[in-house]
Amino acid sequence: MTRLAVLRPSATPLPPPDYNPPDLLEPYLQSIQILDRLHRLMLDLIKDEFERLRRDDLTPVQALLLFNLGGAEVSAGELRSRGMYQGSNVSYNLKKLVQMGYVTHQRCENDRRSVRVRLSPRGEEVREIVGQMFLRHVMGLEASGILDDPPLPQVNLQWRRVERFWAEQIRYIY
């Protein structure tokens, strides 16, 4: 069973004495927890899908990595920046995927240290399975009306803004 930490406001650091905070801290912390749970649930959904198909050779993270690789030919670093691979080592997973025949790799001609990867036909098969699962989810969510208010594009816009803010916080730390 996975246990999640409950995020609570810390007593330190203290805000300036004249700061009057909006009532956003608690919803912000709840959002962070929801995002973490959603990601874990998505991995569980992928795991269940592959168990249903009696395919036990891939982890959910590896299947998601194949889905996110798509039709592109990229380096491991580019792949890492594209997706969420919580608690995973992208280089290790890529090595395993190459060994299992899901991904092909080739050294870059310009920089021999860099390796470019792309899906093999076997990897395309996995990408199709995950894509079909996501399509079924969209159809179910659409039919239920869950994504109507607020509309999903608005939600995504808000999360992209949070993502940009967090990225800026990391860049300007030093």
Coordinates of C-alpha atoms in Angstrom, one line a residue:
M1 CA 0.0 0.0 0.0
T2 CA 1.3 3.4 -0.9
R3 CA 1.3 6.0 1.8
L4 CA 1.4 9.7 0.9
A5 CA 2.7 12.4 3.1
V6 CA 0.3 15.1 4.0
L7 CA 1.7 18.5 3.1
R8 CA 1.0 21.1 5.8
P9 CA 2.2 24.7 6.0
S10 CA 5.5 24.9 7.9
A11 CA 6.0 27.2 10.8
T12 CA 9.1 28.5 9.1
P13 CA 10.0 30.6 7.2
L14 CA 7.7 33.3 8.5
P15 CA 6.2 35.7 6.0
P16 CA 6.9 39.5 6.4
P17 CA 4.8 41.0 9.1
D18 CA 2.7 43.1 6.7
Y19 CA 1.9 40.1 4.4
N20 CA -1.8 39.2 4.3
P21 CA -2.0 35.8 2.6
P22 CA -4.9 34.8 0.5
D23 CA -6.6 31.6 1.4
L24 CA -4.7 29.7 -1.3
L25 CA -2.1 27.8 0.7
E26 CA -4.3 24.9 1.7
P27 CA -5.8 24.5 -1.9
Y28 CA -2.3 24.7 -3.3
L29 CA -1.0 21.9 -1.1
Q30 CA -4.1 19.9 -1.9
S31 CA -3.4 20.3 -5.6
I32 CA 0.2 19.1 -5.2
Q33 CA -1.1 16.0 -3.4
I34 CA -3.8 15.4 -6.1
L35 CA -1.2 15.6 -8.9
D36 CA 1.0 13.1 -7.1
R37 CA -1.9 10.7 -6.7
L38 CA -3.1 11.2 -10.3
H39 CA 0.3 10.2 -11.6
R40 CA 0.5 7.1 -9.4
L41 CA -3.0 6.1 -10.4
M42 CA -2.1 6.6 -14.1
L43 CA 0.8 4.2 -13.6
D44 CA -1.6 1.7 -11.8
L45 CA -4.0 2.0 -14.8
I46 CA -1.2 1.1 -17.2
K47 CA -0.2 -1.8 -15.0
D48 CA -3.7 -3.1 -14.9
E49 CA -4.1 -2.8 -18.7
F50 CA -0.9 -4.8 -19.3
E51 CA -1.9 -7.4 -16.7
R52 CA -5.3 -7.8 -18.4
L53 CA -3.4 -8.4 -21.7
R54 CA -1.1 -10.9 -19.8
R55 CA 1.9 -8.8 -20.6
D56 CA 4.3 -8.7 -17.7
D57 CA 7.6 -7.9 -19.4
L58 CA 7.2 -4.1 -19.0
T59 CA 6.8 -1.8 -16.0
P60 CA 4.2 0.9 -16.2
V61 CA 7.0 3.5 -16.3
Q62 CA 8.6 1.7 -19.2
A63 CA 5.3 1.6 -21.1
L64 CA 4.7 5.3 -20.4
L65 CA 8.2 6.0 -21.6
L66 CA 7.5 4.2 -24.9
F67 CA 4.2 6.1 -25.3
N68 CA 5.9 9.4 -24.8
L69 CA 8.8 8.5 -27.1
G70 CA 6.2 8.2 -29.9
G71 CA 7.4 8.6 -33.5
A72 CA 10.4 10.8 -32.5
E73 CA 14.1 10.0 -32.4
V74 CA 15.5 11.6 -29.4
S75 CA 18.3 11.5 -26.8
A76 CA 17.7 10.2 -23.3
G77 CA 17.9 13.7 -21.9
E78 CA 15.2 14.9 -24.3
L79 CA 13.0 12.0 -23.3
R80 CA 13.5 12.8 -19.7
S81 CA 12.4 16.4 -20.2
R82 CA 9.3 15.4 -22.1
G83 CA 7.7 13.1 -19.5
M84 CA 7.1 12.4 -15.9
Y85 CA 9.2 9.4 -14.8
Q86 CA 8.7 9.7 -11.0
G87 CA 11.2 7.6 -9.1
S88 CA 12.7 6.1 -12.3
N89 CA 16.0 6.2 -13.9
V90 CA 15.4 7.0 -17.6
S91 CA 18.9 5.7 -18.7
Y92 CA 18.4 2.4 -16.9
N93 CA 14.9 2.0 -18.4
L94 CA 16.1 2.8 -21.9
K95 CA 18.9 0.3 -21.6
K96 CA 16.3 -2.4 -20.6
L97 CA 14.0 -1.4 -23.4
V98 CA 16.8 -1.7 -25.9
Q99 CA 17.7 -5.1 -24.5
M100 CA 14.1 -6.3 -24.7
G101 CA 13.8 -5.0 -28.3
Y102 CA 11.2 -2.2 -27.7
V103 CA 13.7 0.6 -28.6
T104 CA 16.5 0.9 -31.1
H105 CA 19.4 3.1 -30.5
Q106 CA 22.2 4.7 -32.6
R107 CA 25.1 6.9 -31.7
C108 CA 25.0 10.5 -33.0
E109 CA 27.4 11.2 -35.8
N110 CA 28.1 14.7 -34.4
D111 CA 28.7 13.6 -30.8
R112 CA 29.6 10.0 -30.3
R113 CA 28.9 10.2 -26.6
S114 CA 25.2 10.9 -27.3
V115 CA 22.8 8.1 -28.3
R116 CA 19.5 8.6 -30.2
V117 CA 16.6 6.3 -29.5
R118 CA 13.4 5.5 -31.3
L119 CA 10.7 2.9 -31.1
S120 CA 11.1 -0.5 -32.8
P121 CA 8.0 -2.2 -34.2
R122 CA 7.6 -4.0 -30.9
G123 CA 7.7 -0.6 -29.1
E124 CA 5.1 0.8 -31.5
E125 CA 2.8 -2.0 -30.5
V126 CA 3.1 -1.0 -26.8
R127 CA 2.5 2.7 -27.7
E128 CA -0.7 1.7 -29.5
I129 CA -1.9 -0.2 -26.4
V130 CA -1.3 2.7 -24.1
G131 CA -2.8 5.2 -26.6
Q132 CA -6.0 3.1 -27.0
M133 CA -6.3 2.9 -23.2
F134 CA -6.0 6.7 -22.9
L135 CA -8.6 7.1 -25.7
R136 CA -11.0 4.9 -23.8
H137 CA -10.4 7.0 -20.7
V138 CA -11.2 10.2 -22.7
M139 CA -14.3 8.7 -24.0
G140 CA -15.5 7.7 -20.5
L141 CA -14.6 11.0 -19.0
E142 CA -16.4 12.9 -21.8
A143 CA -19.5 10.8 -21.5
S144 CA -19.6 11.4 -17.7
G145 CA -19.2 15.1 -18.1
I146 CA -16.4 15.2 -15.6
L147 CA -14.2 17.4 -17.9
D148 CA -16.9 20.0 -18.6
D149 CA -16.4 22.4 -15.7
P150 CA -13.9 23.8 -15.9
P151 CA -13.0 22.7 -19.5
L152 CA -9.9 20.6 -19.7
P153 CA -8.0 23.1 -21.9
Q154 CA -8.4 25.7 -19.1
V155 CA -7.2 23.3 -16.5
N156 CA -4.2 22.5 -18.7
L157 CA -3.4 26.2 -19.2
Q158 CA -3.4 26.7 -15.4
W159 CA -1.1 23.7 -14.9
R160 CA 1.3 24.9 -17.6
R161 CA 1.5 28.2 -15.7
V162 CA 2.3 26.4 -12.5
E163 CA 4.9 24.3 -14.3
R164 CA 6.5 27.4 -15.7
F165 CA 6.5 29.1 -12.3
W166 CA 8.1 26.0 -10.7
A167 CA 10.7 25.8 -13.4
E168 CA 11.6 29.4 -12.9
Q169 CA 12.0 28.8 -9.2
I170 CA 14.5 26.1 -9.9
R171 CA 16.5 28.1 -12.4
Y172 CA 16.8 31.1 -10.1
I173 CA 17.8 29.3 -7.0
Y174 CA 21.5 29.9 -7.6

